Amino acid sequence: MNRDPSFVHQFLRTFSLPDQDGQTTLEPAETTSCDTLHIGNEEYPRYTNEFWTAKQRQASKLQEISYRACFKPQLPRFFISLLTRPGEVVYDPFTGRGTTTVEAALLGRQVISNDINPLSRILTEPRLNLPEYEDIRARLYSIPDSADISCEIDLSMFYHPDTLRALCSIRSYLLEKEKTGDSDAT
């Protein structure tokens, strides 16, 4: 998209959502209103319109992480696509659960993110640094399947004995990696 300020201004002024048939109408009641905000000695345009609908806000539950003050990924995607190009930097100063950061990365932007809450890093980093399938496979095959491992809770009514032993082995392995500080993305 052209990022010339006059083009972006015109795009936002005439923006209209498609109707049920995918047709866009530009009737005055459906276009963007624009006024000016005065902050200090600066003036900023303020655009008011319905830029996305409830239908557009629907997303898979797999994308959602419960976190205070979050928004759907379609919102940052709309503005990142409108205002930046692939390869450019998107700065997310209040990362939260990482919605903007992840969307920017998915759109091929370079990302700088920041948040005072350490939980933000825990929620965001694994979604940006996915391990390769072969690395996961190799790691799983490297975990010893110990016959002498027992689980703290009896789950035999839910799992076959071999499956339960494998799950307990994986749990033991992961707890040991965490204890020794040897955890990684795989």
Short mmCIF file of C-alpha atoms in Angstrom, two decimals:
data_model
loop_
_atom_site.label_atom_id
_atom_site.label_comp_id
_atom_site.label_asym_id
_atom_site.label_seq_id
_atom_site.Cartn_x
_atom_site.Cartn_y
_atom_site.Cartn_z
CA MET A 1 0.00 0.00 0.00
CA ASN A 2 1.16 3.55 -0.74
CA ARG A 3 2.19 5.23 2.53
CA ASP A 4 2.17 8.79 1.29
CA PRO A 5 0.33 10.69 4.07
CA SER A 6 -2.19 12.16 1.64
CA PHE A 7 -2.93 8.68 0.23
CA VAL A 8 -3.37 7.16 3.71
CA HIS A 9 -5.57 10.12 4.69
CA GLN A 10 -7.73 9.64 1.58
CA PHE A 11 -7.89 5.87 2.12
CA LEU A 12 -9.08 6.30 5.70
CA ARG A 13 -11.52 9.08 4.75
CA THR A 14 -13.25 6.92 2.11
CA PHE A 15 -12.90 3.55 3.84
CA SER A 16 -16.09 1.50 3.89
CA LEU A 17 -16.64 -2.11 4.84
CA PRO A 18 -18.00 -4.46 2.17
CA ASP A 19 -21.65 -5.47 2.49
CA GLN A 20 -22.94 -9.07 2.53
CA ASP A 21 -22.31 -9.40 -1.21
CA GLY A 22 -18.75 -8.08 -0.94
CA GLN A 23 -19.69 -4.73 -2.49
CA THR A 24 -18.27 -1.54 -1.03
CA THR A 25 -20.47 1.51 -0.84
CA LEU A 26 -19.17 5.00 -0.30
CA GLU A 27 -22.26 6.76 0.92
CA PRO A 28 -21.47 9.77 3.13
CA ALA A 29 -23.01 8.16 6.23
CA GLU A 30 -20.68 5.18 5.88
CA THR A 31 -17.40 7.00 5.31
CA THR A 32 -14.90 8.10 7.87
CA SER A 33 -15.26 11.34 9.76
CA CYS A 34 -12.08 13.25 10.43
CA ASP A 35 -11.31 15.98 12.91
CA THR A 36 -8.14 17.32 14.47
CA LEU A 37 -6.71 16.60 17.90
CA HIS A 38 -4.56 19.33 19.43
CA ILE A 39 -1.88 17.99 21.76
CA GLY A 40 0.54 20.64 22.92
CA ASN A 41 1.62 22.56 19.84
CA GLU A 42 0.95 19.61 17.52
CA GLU A 43 -2.11 18.71 15.47
CA TYR A 44 -3.07 15.11 14.69
CA PRO A 45 -5.89 13.82 12.48
CA ARG A 46 -8.46 11.62 14.24
CA TYR A 47 -10.41 9.19 12.06
CA THR A 48 -13.73 7.75 13.22
CA ASN A 49 -15.32 4.83 11.39
CA GLU A 50 -16.12 1.14 11.82
CA PHE A 51 -12.84 -0.23 10.49
CA TRP A 52 -13.64 -3.84 11.28
CA THR A 53 -16.81 -5.75 12.10
CA ALA A 54 -17.67 -8.42 14.62
CA LYS A 55 -17.39 -10.99 11.81
CA GLN A 56 -13.86 -9.80 11.04
CA ARG A 57 -12.96 -10.01 14.74
CA GLN A 58 -13.74 -13.71 14.91
CA ALA A 59 -10.63 -15.84 15.29
CA SER A 60 -9.73 -19.37 16.18
CA LYS A 61 -9.64 -20.11 19.90
CA LEU A 62 -6.15 -21.49 19.27
CA GLN A 63 -4.91 -17.93 18.72
CA GLU A 64 -6.27 -16.70 22.01
CA ILE A 65 -4.34 -16.50 25.23
CA SER A 66 -6.23 -15.22 28.22
CA TYR A 67 -4.61 -11.91 29.12
CA ARG A 68 -5.92 -8.66 30.49
CA ALA A 69 -6.68 -5.88 27.99
CA CYS A 70 -6.11 -7.90 24.83
CA PHE A 71 -7.55 -7.48 21.35
CA LYS A 72 -8.08 -9.68 18.31
CA PRO A 73 -5.17 -10.12 15.86
CA GLN A 74 -7.17 -8.66 12.97
CA LEU A 75 -6.88 -5.16 14.49
CA PRO A 76 -3.07 -4.85 14.39
CA ARG A 77 -2.99 -6.79 11.10
CA PHE A 78 -5.23 -4.16 9.48
CA PHE A 79 -3.02 -1.25 10.56
CA ILE A 80 0.32 -3.03 10.05
CA SER A 81 -0.73 -3.91 6.50
CA LEU A 82 -1.94 -0.37 5.89
CA LEU A 83 0.99 1.53 7.36
CA THR A 84 4.09 -0.65 6.86
CA ARG A 85 5.77 -2.82 4.26
CA PRO A 86 7.47 -6.23 4.64
CA GLY A 87 10.94 -5.83 6.12
CA GLU A 88 10.12 -2.61 7.96
CA VAL A 89 10.19 -2.31 11.75
CA VAL A 90 7.08 -2.47 13.91
CA TYR A 91 7.59 -1.37 17.52
CA ASP A 92 5.20 -2.79 20.11
CA PRO A 93 5.81 -0.82 23.34
CA PHE A 94 3.15 -2.66 25.38
CA THR A 95 3.52 -6.24 24.18
CA GLY A 96 1.06 -7.88 26.55
CA ARG A 97 0.29 -11.33 25.17
CA GLY A 98 2.10 -10.50 21.91
CA THR A 99 -0.80 -9.98 19.51
CA THR A 100 0.78 -7.08 17.61
CA THR A 101 4.26 -8.61 17.77
CA VAL A 102 3.12 -11.96 16.36
CA GLU A 103 0.97 -10.37 13.64
CA ALA A 104 3.84 -8.12 12.56
CA ALA A 105 6.18 -11.12 12.36
CA LEU A 106 3.61 -13.12 10.38
CA LEU A 107 3.38 -10.20 7.94
CA GLY A 108 7.16 -10.22 7.42
CA ARG A 109 7.99 -7.15 9.47
CA GLN A 110 10.98 -6.80 11.78
CA VAL A 111 9.71 -6.62 15.35
CA ILE A 112 10.83 -4.77 18.45
CA SER A 113 8.67 -5.47 21.47
CA ASN A 114 8.73 -4.36 25.07
CA ASP A 115 6.71 -4.89 28.22
CA ILE A 116 7.41 -4.49 31.92
CA ASN A 117 5.56 -7.74 32.67
CA PRO A 118 7.87 -10.79 32.30
CA LEU A 119 4.81 -12.86 31.40
CA SER A 120 4.77 -11.07 28.03
CA ARG A 121 8.04 -12.70 27.02
CA ILE A 122 6.83 -16.11 28.18
CA LEU A 123 3.65 -15.75 26.08
CA THR A 124 5.26 -14.20 22.99
CA GLU A 125 8.69 -15.75 22.47
CA PRO A 126 7.58 -19.36 21.86
CA ARG A 127 5.18 -18.18 19.14
CA LEU A 128 7.98 -16.34 17.35
CA ASN A 129 10.66 -19.03 17.62
CA LEU A 130 8.98 -22.26 16.63
CA PRO A 131 11.23 -25.32 16.67
CA GLU A 132 11.61 -27.35 13.49
CA TYR A 133 9.70 -30.62 13.23
CA GLU A 134 12.91 -32.66 12.97
CA ASP A 135 14.31 -31.01 16.12
CA ILE A 136 11.16 -31.94 18.04
CA ARG A 137 11.26 -35.48 16.69
CA ALA A 138 14.94 -35.91 17.59
CA ARG A 139 14.34 -34.51 21.06
CA LEU A 140 11.41 -36.84 21.73
CA TYR A 141 13.45 -39.86 20.65
CA SER A 142 16.31 -38.77 22.92
CA ILE A 143 14.16 -38.84 26.07
CA PRO A 144 14.81 -42.03 28.00
CA ASP A 145 11.69 -44.18 28.41
CA SER A 146 12.37 -45.36 31.94
CA ALA A 147 10.40 -48.35 33.17
CA ASP A 148 11.12 -47.40 36.79
CA ILE A 149 9.55 -43.92 36.57
CA SER A 150 6.33 -43.47 38.48
CA CYS A 151 3.85 -40.63 38.31
CA GLU A 152 2.76 -38.73 41.38
CA ILE A 153 -0.89 -39.33 40.54
CA ASP A 154 -2.42 -42.64 39.48
CA LEU A 155 -3.68 -42.03 35.95
CA SER A 156 -3.92 -45.69 34.94
CA MET A 157 -7.66 -45.42 34.34
CA PHE A 158 -6.97 -42.86 31.58
CA TYR A 159 -3.88 -44.27 29.85
CA HIS A 160 -2.48 -47.55 28.64
CA PRO A 161 0.51 -48.51 30.87
CA ASP A 162 3.03 -47.88 28.04
CA THR A 163 1.52 -44.47 27.26
CA LEU A 164 1.47 -43.51 30.93
CA ARG A 165 5.11 -44.54 31.35
CA ALA A 166 6.09 -42.47 28.29
CA LEU A 167 4.20 -39.42 29.59
CA CYS A 168 5.79 -39.77 33.03
CA SER A 169 9.23 -40.07 31.40
CA ILE A 170 8.66 -36.90 29.37
CA ARG A 171 7.41 -35.07 32.48
CA SER A 172 10.43 -36.19 34.49
CA TYR A 173 12.76 -35.13 31.67
CA LEU A 174 11.18 -31.66 31.38
CA LEU A 175 11.19 -31.10 35.14
CA GLU A 176 14.89 -32.02 35.28
CA LYS A 177 15.69 -29.62 32.41
CA GLU A 178 13.83 -26.86 34.22
CA LYS A 179 15.60 -27.64 37.52
CA THR A 180 19.05 -27.48 35.91
CA GLY A 181 18.19 -24.34 33.89
CA ASP A 182 18.64 -26.24 30.64
CA SER A 183 15.20 -25.52 29.15
CA ASP A 184 15.02 -24.35 25.54
CA ALA A 185 12.44 -23.78 22.80
CA THR A 186 12.46 -27.45 21.76
#
